[in-house]
Every structure is written in C-alpha cells, then in structure tokens.
Short mmCIF file of C-alpha atoms and ligand atoms in Angstrom, two decimals:
data_model
loop_
_atom_site.label_atom_id
_atom_site.label_comp_id
_atom_site.label_asym_id
_atom_site.label_seq_id
_atom_site.Cartn_x
_atom_site.Cartn_y
_atom_site.Cartn_z
CA MET A 1145 177.20 23.60 142.84
CA LEU A 1146 174.48 23.05 140.16
CA ASP A 1147 175.56 19.43 140.00
CA TRP A 1148 175.11 18.96 143.80
CA ILE A 1149 171.57 20.53 143.63
CA LEU A 1150 170.76 18.26 140.74
CA PHE A 1151 172.15 15.26 142.70
CA PHE A 1152 169.93 15.91 145.72
CA ILE A 1153 166.81 16.46 143.63
CA VAL A 1154 167.42 13.12 141.82
CA LEU A 1155 168.22 11.52 145.17
CA TRP A 1156 164.86 12.79 146.64
CA ILE A 1157 162.89 11.73 143.59
CA VAL A 1158 164.41 8.18 143.11
CA VAL A 1159 165.31 7.20 146.69
CA VAL A 1160 163.84 9.23 149.53
CA ILE A 1161 160.27 9.75 148.52
CA PRO A 1162 159.80 6.22 147.32
CA GLY A 1163 161.48 4.95 150.48
CA LEU A 1164 159.14 7.08 152.60
CA PHE A 1165 156.16 5.83 150.63
CA VAL A 1166 157.25 2.15 151.17
CA ILE A 1167 157.56 2.74 154.85
CA TRP A 1168 154.02 4.22 154.97
CA LEU A 1169 152.71 1.30 152.84
CA ASN A 1170 154.12 -1.24 155.29
CA ARG A 1171 152.55 0.54 158.20
CA ARG A 1172 149.17 1.05 156.42
CA TYR A 1173 148.85 -2.51 155.16
CA PRO A 1174 150.73 -4.84 157.62
CA GLU A 1175 150.98 -8.47 156.56
CA GLU A 1176 149.84 -10.48 159.50
CA GLN A 1177 152.15 -13.37 160.33
CA TRP A 1178 151.12 -15.35 163.48
CA ASP A 1179 153.34 -17.72 165.33
CA TRP A 1180 151.43 -20.90 164.90
CA GLU A 1181 153.85 -22.80 167.09
CA TRP A 1182 152.53 -20.96 170.02
CA THR A 1183 148.82 -20.71 168.93
CA ASP A 1184 146.22 -23.01 170.45
CA THR A 1185 143.66 -23.35 167.73
CA THR A 1186 141.25 -24.99 170.18
CA GLU A 1187 140.94 -21.61 171.83
CA VAL A 1188 137.96 -20.55 169.80
CA LYS A 1189 134.53 -19.22 170.42
CA PHE A 1190 131.56 -18.75 168.11
CA PRO A 1191 128.26 -16.94 168.50
CA GLU A 1192 125.01 -18.85 169.41
CA ASN A 1193 122.96 -19.70 166.39
CA PHE A 1194 126.06 -19.66 164.21
CA LEU A 1195 125.47 -21.14 160.80
CA TRP A 1196 127.75 -24.20 160.36
CA GLY A 1197 127.43 -25.28 156.72
CA VAL A 1198 128.82 -26.69 153.71
CA ALA A 1199 128.49 -25.36 150.13
CA THR A 1200 128.18 -26.74 146.68
CA SER A 1201 126.93 -25.32 143.35
CA ALA A 1202 124.57 -26.94 140.81
CA HIS A 1203 126.79 -27.33 137.76
CA GLN A 1204 129.50 -28.68 139.92
CA VAL A 1205 127.58 -31.50 141.67
CA GLU A 1206 124.09 -32.12 140.06
CA GLY A 1207 124.99 -33.72 136.73
CA ASP A 1208 123.34 -33.12 133.26
CA CYS A 1209 123.56 -29.46 133.22
CA THR A 1210 123.69 -29.72 129.46
CA ASN A 1211 121.92 -26.50 128.43
CA ASN A 1212 124.23 -23.80 129.69
CA ASN A 1213 127.48 -21.96 128.85
CA TRP A 1214 129.74 -24.20 130.80
CA TRP A 1215 128.45 -27.37 129.18
CA ALA A 1216 129.30 -25.67 125.69
CA TRP A 1217 132.65 -24.51 127.05
CA GLU A 1218 133.59 -28.09 128.25
CA HIS A 1219 132.99 -29.42 124.68
CA ALA A 1220 134.98 -26.56 123.02
CA LYS A 1221 138.68 -26.30 122.12
CA ASN A 1222 140.98 -23.34 122.52
CA SER A 1223 142.82 -21.62 119.62
CA ARG A 1224 145.56 -24.38 119.79
CA GLY A 1225 142.92 -27.11 119.55
CA ALA A 1226 143.40 -28.08 123.15
CA PRO A 1227 140.27 -28.74 125.48
CA ARG A 1228 139.08 -25.76 127.60
CA ILE A 1229 139.16 -27.99 130.70
CA LYS A 1230 142.79 -28.76 131.66
CA THR A 1231 142.14 -32.40 132.26
CA GLY A 1232 140.02 -32.79 129.14
CA GLU A 1233 137.06 -33.80 131.33
CA ILE A 1234 133.47 -32.57 131.11
CA SER A 1235 131.15 -32.04 134.05
CA GLY A 1236 128.90 -34.88 132.71
CA ASN A 1237 127.00 -36.71 135.61
CA ALA A 1238 129.23 -34.84 138.20
CA CYS A 1239 128.15 -36.26 141.62
CA GLU A 1240 124.61 -37.05 140.45
CA HIS A 1241 123.47 -34.81 143.17
CA TRP A 1242 120.14 -34.19 141.41
CA THR A 1243 119.11 -37.66 142.19
CA ARG A 1244 121.33 -38.56 145.21
CA TYR A 1245 120.52 -35.36 147.24
CA GLN A 1246 118.79 -37.34 150.04
CA LYS A 1247 122.01 -39.31 150.80
CA ASP A 1248 124.11 -36.13 150.49
CA ILE A 1249 121.85 -34.32 152.97
CA ALA A 1250 122.54 -37.22 155.26
CA CYS A 1251 126.19 -36.49 154.89
CA VAL A 1252 125.47 -32.87 155.75
CA VAL A 1253 123.73 -34.04 158.93
CA GLU A 1254 126.55 -36.51 159.70
CA LEU A 1255 129.05 -33.59 159.71
CA GLY A 1256 126.88 -31.89 162.45
CA CYS A 1257 126.11 -28.99 160.13
CA ASN A 1258 123.00 -26.92 160.52
CA ALA A 1259 123.11 -25.25 157.11
CA TYR A 1260 123.56 -26.08 153.44
CA ARG A 1261 124.42 -23.59 150.62
CA PHE A 1262 123.57 -24.67 147.06
CA SER A 1263 122.73 -23.01 143.81
CA ILE A 1264 119.70 -23.03 141.50
CA GLU A 1265 120.62 -24.05 137.93
CA TRP A 1266 118.95 -21.32 135.78
CA SER A 1267 119.26 -23.42 132.52
CA LYS A 1268 117.01 -26.06 134.20
CA ILE A 1269 114.57 -23.70 135.50
CA GLU A 1270 114.30 -21.59 132.28
CA PRO A 1271 115.62 -23.80 129.44
CA MET A 1272 114.12 -21.52 126.82
CA GLU A 1273 113.63 -17.68 127.11
CA ASN A 1274 110.56 -17.13 129.29
CA GLN A 1275 109.61 -20.84 129.35
CA PHE A 1276 109.75 -22.13 132.93
CA ASP A 1277 110.09 -25.80 133.87
CA GLN A 1278 107.81 -26.56 136.76
CA ALA A 1279 109.29 -30.04 137.29
CA ALA A 1280 112.74 -28.39 137.92
CA LEU A 1281 111.19 -25.88 140.37
CA THR A 1282 109.54 -28.72 142.08
CA HIS A 1283 112.88 -30.67 142.38
CA TYR A 1284 114.37 -27.77 144.43
CA LYS A 1285 111.27 -27.34 146.48
CA THR A 1286 111.59 -31.02 147.35
CA LEU A 1287 115.29 -30.72 148.14
CA ILE A 1288 114.50 -27.83 150.44
CA ARG A 1289 111.67 -29.60 152.14
CA GLU A 1290 114.17 -32.56 152.85
CA LEU A 1291 116.76 -30.11 154.24
CA ARG A 1292 114.17 -28.52 156.62
CA GLN A 1293 112.92 -32.00 157.70
CA GLN A 1294 116.59 -32.75 158.67
CA GLY A 1295 116.96 -29.45 160.59
CA ILE A 1296 119.18 -27.98 157.91
CA GLU A 1297 118.90 -24.34 157.00
CA PRO A 1298 118.99 -23.81 153.22
CA MET A 1299 120.94 -21.05 151.60
CA VAL A 1300 120.09 -20.52 147.96
CA THR A 1301 122.51 -19.02 145.36
CA LEU A 1302 120.68 -17.68 142.37
CA HIS A 1303 123.67 -17.21 140.03
CA HIS A 1304 126.92 -19.39 140.36
CA PHE A 1305 128.79 -18.85 137.05
CA THR A 1306 126.40 -20.62 134.70
CA ASN A 1307 124.01 -19.06 132.19
CA PRO A 1308 121.28 -20.73 130.06
CA LEU A 1309 122.62 -21.03 126.38
CA TRP A 1310 119.89 -18.64 125.17
CA PHE A 1311 121.02 -16.03 127.66
CA GLU A 1312 124.74 -16.45 126.74
CA LYS A 1313 123.79 -16.10 123.11
CA LEU A 1314 122.14 -12.71 123.82
CA GLY A 1315 125.56 -11.53 125.26
CA ALA A 1316 124.77 -12.43 128.96
CA PHE A 1317 126.03 -9.74 131.42
CA GLU A 1318 128.04 -8.03 128.71
CA LYS A 1319 124.90 -6.04 127.91
CA LYS A 1320 123.04 -4.05 130.59
CA LYS A 1321 119.81 -4.62 128.61
CA ASN A 1322 119.97 -8.32 129.47
CA ILE A 1323 119.94 -7.82 133.23
CA HIS A 1324 116.09 -7.87 133.33
CA TYR A 1325 116.14 -11.57 132.19
CA PHE A 1326 118.07 -12.42 135.39
CA VAL A 1327 115.76 -10.29 137.51
CA ARG A 1328 112.68 -12.17 136.07
CA PHE A 1329 114.34 -15.49 136.80
CA ALA A 1330 115.22 -14.44 140.32
CA GLU A 1331 111.58 -13.39 140.99
CA LYS A 1332 110.11 -16.68 139.64
CA VAL A 1333 112.38 -18.77 141.90
CA PHE A 1334 111.87 -16.48 144.85
CA ASP A 1335 108.08 -16.77 144.59
CA GLU A 1336 108.34 -20.54 144.44
CA LEU A 1337 110.80 -21.03 147.34
CA GLN A 1338 110.47 -18.00 149.54
CA ASP A 1339 108.14 -19.57 152.17
CA GLN A 1340 111.01 -22.10 152.85
CA VAL A 1341 114.01 -20.11 152.30
CA THR A 1342 115.42 -17.25 154.32
CA TYR A 1343 119.01 -16.86 153.00
CA TRP A 1344 119.58 -15.79 149.41
CA CYS A 1345 122.84 -15.23 147.63
CA THR A 1346 122.15 -13.21 144.50
CA ILE A 1347 125.43 -13.71 142.50
CA ASN A 1348 128.47 -15.71 143.42
CA GLU A 1349 131.85 -13.99 142.95
CA PRO A 1350 131.06 -11.36 140.34
CA SER A 1351 134.94 -10.49 140.14
CA VAL A 1352 135.83 -14.07 139.45
CA TYR A 1353 133.21 -14.47 136.72
CA ALA A 1354 134.26 -11.27 135.10
CA THR A 1355 138.03 -11.68 135.48
CA MET A 1356 138.10 -15.48 134.50
CA GLY A 1357 135.57 -15.03 131.59
CA TYR A 1358 136.66 -11.70 130.14
CA PHE A 1359 140.22 -10.98 131.27
CA ARG A 1360 142.07 -14.28 131.80
CA GLY A 1361 139.83 -16.07 129.24
CA GLU A 1362 139.85 -19.31 131.18
CA PHE A 1363 136.04 -19.32 131.78
CA PRO A 1364 133.32 -18.90 129.21
CA PRO A 1365 133.09 -16.91 126.90
CA GLY A 1366 136.93 -16.90 126.88
CA LYS A 1367 137.52 -13.29 126.11
CA ARG A 1368 140.58 -11.28 127.04
CA ASN A 1369 139.55 -7.58 127.18
CA ILE A 1370 140.15 -5.45 130.32
CA ARG A 1371 137.38 -2.89 129.54
CA LYS A 1372 134.76 -5.66 129.00
CA THR A 1373 135.86 -7.08 132.34
CA GLY A 1374 134.95 -3.91 133.90
CA VAL A 1375 131.60 -3.65 131.98
CA VAL A 1376 130.62 -7.21 132.97
CA LEU A 1377 131.58 -6.54 136.63
CA ARG A 1378 129.43 -3.37 136.65
CA ASN A 1379 126.46 -5.13 135.10
CA LEU A 1380 126.68 -8.08 137.58
CA LEU A 1381 126.71 -5.51 140.46
CA GLU A 1382 123.96 -3.60 138.89
CA ALA A 1383 122.07 -6.97 138.49
CA HIS A 1384 122.55 -7.71 142.17
CA VAL A 1385 121.04 -4.41 143.12
CA GLN A 1386 118.09 -4.86 140.84
CA VAL A 1387 117.35 -8.38 142.13
CA TYR A 1388 117.68 -7.24 145.79
CA THR A 1389 115.24 -4.32 145.11
CA ALA A 1390 112.79 -6.57 143.20
CA LEU A 1391 112.72 -9.35 145.77
CA LYS A 1392 112.35 -6.99 148.77
CA LYS A 1393 109.01 -5.82 147.08
CA ARG A 1394 107.58 -9.38 146.81
CA PRO A 1395 105.77 -11.46 149.30
CA GLY A 1396 108.38 -12.74 151.83
CA GLY A 1397 110.90 -10.18 150.67
CA LYS A 1398 110.94 -8.22 153.98
CA GLU A 1399 111.72 -11.39 156.04
CA ALA A 1400 114.35 -12.62 153.43
CA LYS A 1401 118.06 -12.10 154.14
CA ILE A 1402 119.68 -11.40 150.68
CA GLY A 1403 123.34 -10.58 149.99
CA LEU A 1404 126.03 -10.60 147.34
CA VAL A 1405 128.90 -13.21 147.53
CA LYS A 1406 132.31 -11.66 147.06
CA ASN A 1407 135.52 -13.48 146.74
CA LEU A 1408 138.24 -11.46 148.52
CA THR A 1409 141.80 -12.29 147.50
CA GLN A 1410 144.71 -10.97 149.48
CA PHE A 1411 147.38 -9.47 147.22
CA ASP A 1412 150.67 -8.58 148.96
CA PRO A 1413 154.01 -7.52 147.48
CA ILE A 1414 156.45 -10.41 147.48
CA HIS A 1415 159.26 -7.86 148.44
CA ARG A 1416 157.84 -5.44 150.97
CA ASN A 1417 160.55 -2.94 150.50
CA PHE A 1418 160.16 -2.66 146.73
CA LEU A 1419 157.79 0.05 145.52
CA LEU A 1420 156.88 -1.52 142.22
CA ASP A 1421 155.70 -4.64 143.91
CA TRP A 1422 153.61 -2.62 146.13
CA ILE A 1423 152.17 -0.73 143.20
CA VAL A 1424 151.13 -3.88 141.35
CA ALA A 1425 149.63 -5.54 144.68
CA ARG A 1426 147.55 -2.43 145.42
CA THR A 1427 146.40 -2.10 141.85
CA LEU A 1428 145.04 -5.56 141.82
CA HIS A 1429 143.54 -5.14 145.14
CA LYS A 1430 141.72 -2.03 144.02
CA ALA A 1431 140.37 -3.56 140.74
CA PHE A 1432 139.41 -7.05 142.19
CA ASN A 1433 138.34 -6.11 145.70
CA THR A 1434 137.92 -2.47 146.40
CA ALA A 1435 135.93 -1.64 143.35
CA VAL A 1436 133.22 -3.94 144.59
CA PHE A 1437 133.23 -2.85 148.20
CA GLN A 1438 133.23 0.85 147.24
CA PHE A 1439 130.02 0.24 145.08
CA LEU A 1440 128.35 -1.55 148.00
CA LYS A 1441 129.24 1.19 150.32
CA THR A 1442 128.72 4.43 148.31
CA GLY A 1443 126.97 3.36 145.09
CA ARG A 1444 129.94 4.44 143.10
CA PHE A 1445 131.65 1.89 140.95
CA ARG A 1446 135.04 2.84 139.48
CA PHE A 1447 137.06 0.12 137.60
CA SER A 1448 140.45 1.68 136.73
CA LEU A 1449 144.14 0.81 136.19
CA PRO A 1450 146.97 3.33 136.49
CA GLY A 1451 146.20 5.93 133.75
CA LEU A 1452 143.12 4.11 132.54
CA ASN A 1453 139.64 5.07 133.78
CA LEU A 1454 137.89 2.09 132.24
CA VAL A 1455 134.34 1.94 133.72
CA ARG A 1456 132.32 4.29 135.95
CA HIS A 1457 128.82 3.69 137.33
CA TYR A 1458 126.56 4.95 140.06
CA ASN A 1459 123.36 3.37 141.65
CA GLY A 1460 122.06 5.13 144.69
CA HIS A 1461 120.41 2.00 145.87
CA ALA A 1462 123.59 0.02 146.10
CA ALA A 1463 124.38 1.08 149.61
CA ARG A 1464 121.20 -0.60 150.73
CA SER A 1465 121.33 -3.64 148.75
CA ASN A 1466 122.57 -6.24 151.26
CA ASP A 1467 121.23 -7.76 154.45
CA PHE A 1468 124.58 -9.60 154.73
CA ILE A 1469 127.73 -9.85 152.69
CA GLY A 1470 128.89 -13.34 151.72
CA LEU A 1471 132.73 -13.84 151.82
CA ASN A 1472 134.53 -16.47 149.87
CA TYR A 1473 138.03 -16.65 150.98
CA TYR A 1474 140.75 -18.79 149.53
CA SER A 1475 143.76 -17.17 148.29
CA HIS A 1476 146.77 -15.13 149.24
CA PHE A 1477 148.75 -13.95 146.22
CA ASN A 1478 152.20 -12.61 146.53
CA VAL A 1479 152.78 -10.35 143.66
CA LYS A 1480 156.04 -9.46 141.87
CA PHE A 1481 156.41 -6.72 139.30
CA SER A 1482 157.52 -8.08 135.91
CA ILE A 1483 158.68 -5.89 133.05
CA ARG A 1484 157.64 -8.52 130.46
CA ARG A 1485 154.27 -9.56 132.01
CA GLY A 1486 153.34 -6.70 134.33
CA PHE A 1487 153.15 -9.01 137.35
CA VAL A 1488 153.56 -12.58 138.37
CA PHE A 1489 152.35 -14.54 141.43
CA GLN A 1490 154.98 -16.15 143.63
CA LEU A 1491 154.88 -18.21 146.80
CA HIS A 1492 157.24 -17.46 149.67
CA LYS A 1493 159.92 -20.15 150.11
CA ASP A 1494 158.25 -21.24 153.35
CA ASP A 1495 154.66 -21.16 152.18
CA VAL A 1496 152.57 -24.34 152.45
CA ALA A 1497 150.55 -24.54 149.20
CA THR A 1498 147.18 -26.07 148.49
CA ASP A 1499 146.64 -28.19 145.31
CA MET A 1500 145.33 -25.02 143.55
CA GLY A 1501 148.68 -23.41 144.18
CA TYR A 1502 147.27 -20.93 146.82
CA ALA A 1503 149.38 -20.32 149.95
CA MET A 1504 147.92 -21.48 153.22
CA TYR A 1505 147.53 -18.21 155.04
CA PRO A 1506 144.75 -18.13 157.79
CA GLU A 1507 145.79 -14.53 158.64
CA GLY A 1508 144.39 -13.70 155.25
CA MET A 1509 140.88 -14.63 156.44
CA TYR A 1510 141.34 -12.57 159.55
CA ARG A 1511 142.46 -9.58 157.41
CA ALA A 1512 139.51 -10.03 154.90
CA LEU A 1513 137.03 -10.14 157.77
CA HIS A 1514 138.24 -7.02 159.19
CA GLU A 1515 138.29 -5.37 155.77
CA LEU A 1516 134.75 -6.56 155.01
CA ASN A 1517 133.70 -5.29 158.45
CA GLY A 1518 134.00 -1.80 157.01
CA LEU A 1519 130.71 -2.34 155.10
CA GLY A 1520 128.88 -2.41 158.45
CA LEU A 1521 127.00 -5.60 157.41
CA PRO A 1522 126.74 -9.03 159.06
CA ILE A 1523 129.25 -11.28 157.35
CA ILE A 1524 128.57 -14.93 156.36
CA ILE A 1525 131.64 -16.93 155.13
CA THR A 1526 130.04 -18.57 152.21
CA GLU A 1527 133.11 -20.50 151.02
CA ASN A 1528 136.42 -21.47 152.50
CA GLY A 1529 138.21 -24.73 151.83
CA ILE A 1530 141.29 -26.46 150.52
CA ALA A 1531 142.01 -28.64 147.48
CA ASP A 1532 144.17 -31.38 149.08
CA LYS A 1533 144.17 -34.67 147.22
CA ARG A 1534 146.57 -36.31 149.79
CA ASP A 1535 144.35 -34.97 152.64
CA ASP A 1536 147.54 -34.12 154.53
CA ARG A 1537 146.75 -30.37 155.01
CA ARG A 1538 142.92 -30.31 155.37
CA PHE A 1539 142.87 -30.95 159.13
CA LEU A 1540 145.35 -28.14 159.80
CA PHE A 1541 143.57 -25.87 157.28
CA ILE A 1542 140.20 -26.19 158.87
CA ARG A 1543 141.61 -25.74 162.43
CA THR A 1544 143.80 -22.63 161.56
CA TYR A 1545 141.22 -20.89 159.43
CA LEU A 1546 138.44 -21.35 162.05
CA TYR A 1547 140.81 -19.98 164.68
CA ALA A 1548 141.36 -16.88 162.45
CA VAL A 1549 137.49 -16.46 162.17
CA SER A 1550 137.16 -16.76 165.83
CA ARG A 1551 139.75 -14.15 166.41
CA ALA A 1552 138.07 -11.69 164.14
CA ILE A 1553 134.73 -12.36 166.02
CA GLU A 1554 136.48 -11.88 169.31
CA GLU A 1555 137.65 -8.39 167.98
CA GLY A 1556 134.16 -7.34 167.13
CA VAL A 1557 133.63 -8.53 163.55
CA ASP A 1558 129.96 -9.56 162.96
CA VAL A 1559 130.35 -13.05 161.46
CA ARG A 1560 127.07 -15.04 161.26
CA GLY A 1561 128.15 -18.33 159.78
CA TYR A 1562 130.80 -20.38 158.02
CA PHE A 1563 130.16 -22.63 154.88
CA TYR A 1564 132.95 -25.10 154.16
CA TRP A 1565 133.80 -25.49 150.43
CA SER A 1566 132.87 -28.29 149.67
CA LEU A 1567 130.56 -31.01 150.84
CA MET A 1568 132.11 -33.43 148.40
CA ASP A 1569 134.61 -33.59 145.58
CA ASN A 1570 133.13 -31.95 142.44
CA PHE A 1571 133.81 -30.36 139.06
CA GLU A 1572 136.20 -27.53 139.70
CA TRP A 1573 135.53 -25.63 136.51
CA ALA A 1574 138.67 -25.26 134.29
CA GLU A 1575 140.47 -27.76 136.63
CA GLY A 1576 137.97 -30.55 135.89
CA TYR A 1577 137.89 -33.13 138.69
CA ALA A 1578 141.52 -32.93 139.55
CA MET A 1579 140.94 -30.73 142.61
CA LYS A 1580 139.65 -32.54 145.63
CA PHE A 1581 137.87 -29.96 147.82
CA GLY A 1582 135.45 -32.36 149.39
CA LEU A 1583 134.99 -33.22 153.00
CA TYR A 1584 133.72 -36.40 151.45
CA ALA A 1585 135.87 -37.98 148.76
CA VAL A 1586 133.78 -39.07 145.74
CA ASN A 1587 134.42 -42.21 143.67
CA PHE A 1588 133.08 -41.13 140.29
CA GLU A 1589 132.89 -44.69 139.03
CA THR A 1590 130.61 -45.77 141.84
CA GLN A 1591 129.38 -42.40 143.09
CA GLU A 1592 130.36 -43.67 146.63
CA ARG A 1593 131.02 -40.86 149.21
CA THR A 1594 133.61 -41.46 151.81
CA LEU A 1595 134.43 -39.08 154.72
CA ARG A 1596 138.04 -38.04 154.62
CA THR A 1597 140.12 -38.21 157.85
CA GLY A 1598 141.12 -34.52 157.52
CA SER A 1599 137.36 -33.61 157.53
CA GLU A 1600 137.21 -34.74 161.17
CA ALA A 1601 138.52 -31.25 162.09
CA TYR A 1602 135.22 -29.75 160.90
CA ARG A 1603 133.11 -32.21 162.80
CA MET A 1604 135.21 -31.63 165.97
CA SER A 1605 134.96 -27.85 165.59
CA ILE A 1606 131.14 -27.88 165.28
CA ARG A 1607 130.87 -30.25 168.28
CA GLU A 1608 133.16 -28.08 170.38
CA ALA A 1609 131.41 -24.94 169.40
CA ALA A 1610 128.04 -26.53 170.43
CA ARG A 1611 129.50 -27.36 173.90
CA GLU A 1612 130.82 -23.90 174.27
CA ALA A 1613 127.51 -22.21 173.38
C1 GCO B 2479 134.70 -20.26 143.17
C2 GCO B 2479 133.49 -20.86 143.20
C3 GCO B 2479 133.49 -22.40 143.50
C4 GCO B 2479 134.87 -23.03 143.45
C5 GCO B 2479 135.65 -22.92 144.77
C6 GCO B 2479 137.04 -23.55 144.67
O1 GCO B 2479 135.23 -19.62 143.97
O2 GCO B 2479 135.38 -20.43 142.02
O3 GCO B 2479 132.63 -20.28 144.15
O4 GCO B 2479 132.62 -22.75 142.58
O5 GCO B 2479 134.77 -24.36 143.15
O6 GCO B 2479 135.80 -21.62 145.10
O7 GCO B 2479 137.75 -22.91 143.79
#
C-alpha cells in the first residue's frame, strides 16, 4: 500500500504537475505562427504622420572614430591571440559618412523616407574629459540642417555602444559615479541641437551593451561576469532616467520627445512540451527583456537568475522617463536546455535564417509590439532589418515585417514610426563588414552606394502608405 502511495506522489511531482505547468505555459505564451501562403502583405495601413526612416550609428558609418573603446577593441587580440573582430577588420574609414553625409541624405530622400536616425560620437564631441570640440558639434548641426532642408526629421541617439577612451578608463558604466559624465555630455549636445531636433534616443540597447560587453565578452571591455552585467544594465538604466530628467529641465526640454531604445529578443522553447526548455526561455526573457520593462513601468529593477538575486535598484522617476519607447527588433531565439552549457540556441528545421543566424519571424515583431504596448507609451521601431549578402530575403523580410507592424497597429498598438536598419552596409561590430544590412550596398574600395533590388520593397511600402493616407 505504502509503495502505491509513494508511486502516486512521485507521479504527481515528476509528471502531472510539470505537465499541467507546461500546458499553462503554452496557453500563457502562445507562439504565433501565421499562414504566410494565405497572407496578403499588401493589406497594410499606417497612421498619418508615420515616421518612415532609416537608421545608422556613428562608429559604424562615419569613419575615423579613433578615440573610443571600440577603436581600441578592434586593435586588440583575445586570450588566444586572435583579433576581437571575427573578420580581422577594423572600422577604419567605415562609409566615410562624416564627409559624405550630403550624398547619403540624398539616398534617404531617394528611398522616400521622412526621417533619419543617427548617433552622436561622444569621443569626437568630448575627446578629453570636460574638453568639448566645437567643430565636431558644428558638424552635427550642419548635418541636421541639411536633413531639415531636405524635409527629413532627425532622430538623435546620444549613446550607441561607444565610449570615449578617457571614460572607458574610468570604468565607464560599471561605476554609478561615472553616470554624471554622460549626463553632462547629453546636456551639452542637447543645448547645441535642441532647436533643430525633436526626437532623442538616450541609450541604444542597454541590454545588448551589458550582455555583450560583460557576459558574453564579445564587445568591449570583454568581461564575463553575470553580476557585473546586471550592475552595468542598472547603471545604464539609471543614466537614462538622469538624462531624461536633466534634459526636460533645459530650454526645449518640454517640447523634446525623449526615449530609451530597447532591443527585444523573443526567446521560445525549442520543444514546447519540455519544461526545462521553457524554464531556460523564460529565464532569458526575464533577464534580457522583462528586467528593463519592469523598471520603466514601476521604477523597480531586479536582475536575477534562478536562486540568484544579483542586482536590485529603485528609481521613482523611471516610470515617467520616456515620451516614447524605441524598439529594436531582430531576433527570435529558440532555446534548448543543455546540461553542459545551460542552454543552446537552435533554429527550427523549416526556419529561414538571416546571415546573422537569426530566424526570420515577423510574428515576433507583432508579439514584441503587443508586449511593449503594456508600457502605455507610444512606440517607435528604431531598428529592424536583415543581414542578407545575397539580397534574396530582403524583399520578403521588409514586406512581412511591415505587415506584422500594421497588424499590431490595427489591433490598437500605438506605433509612431519605423526605422529600417540600415541605410547602407556598415561596420557590424564584432562581425566586421561581413554582414550586409544596407538598403544600399557599399563598395568600400570606391565608397560607391548602390540601391539593392530587395530594398525596392521599402520604397514601395512607403509609397503605398502615402497613397493610403
Ligand atoms: C545593435 C545595434 C546596431 C546593429 C544592428 C544589427 O542592435 O546591435 O543597434 O548597431 O548594427 O542591430 O545587428
């Protein structure tokens, strides 16, 4: 008799309860899978005054960003003596956008865009601590004036992964006491440009900066420490709140639209009936996505892993620190539990992958928009694009992802704009120049820009939206 009781207890603990939990998880977190054979991607509608843009970042396109953490990283070797950049390349002249920006703005106009997102290179504005380069500030003023003359709305990103060398040597965002340097830089740039710039992104992808630089070690400073990852993410979020609060007090602050840019990655279990895959997927989602959203919603930051309460923080101003939220959406990771490595990412057998190895999954954009809608803020898609060297997936990518955006808008999500990543091929961080994200291909020998065939989908979508409006 006792054996039977023991058997039923074990059966409940090992089979029934986990099984019921998995059933609940599948219902709570459905994985959208649309039937694209029967989906008409021309059935889209976008709001009037929608921002149709393209995005770049200074270090990736300008050239000669020689005084920052990435330039140093590109010239460093890892512990095995191999280059930090997988192709052995350095950013170097990049797309020479610093001098070629007028022609590049003509490309933005040729696409039919009405907006352009770019970042300000801190190391060029403040090459030495508290020494500001007026010529560099004037360069960006001239760029912005050209944009406005061409009818293009500028969107400025204040921090896009790069730090001046002097700031990096102080420990950058590992130390809370360094945040004031970034706030001072942000105030200086804002005062110079606020009369011509309405849209401001404070920090681009804090989770990516923290994870890649302090957990995966593939970005500078190449550390691999989970607690430091949480500390850096907390300090970046704290920096965002301090910058928002500071800029709102300055001339032009009330009129400015300021927001954080968050990369949302969809983590789904590769086997939806296996509890351990679910636990890993939800743990990654919580650490990479939820921790940031909760902070922006409640002011409470909690970076934790099962059994580890790594970093806690509270800032009561956080819940009122965004006029919009920027969403960068690229990747859908199917996660598999691994005894040896904790977890591995896998593609489904019928997934179409981008050159970055991400699954093409427009439904993930739709899910991300609905999830972000929970913040109650206007959403601007500040990055979405595909690395596609053969240009044989870009057309489909653009049409299907814009369809997913339109479907979320139709269901009430307040999306104000879409910035395609990227205007042109550029330096893709640790991947060097191998990844071709550009609507325009760049011949880096001649610096010639050539509009790709697949990019026609974006021009068509913008034209169709204009006709619909
Ligand atoms: C990022 C950055 C961009 C990338 C783009 C493609 O998300 O890493 O915002 O600088 O180049 O996302 O990976």
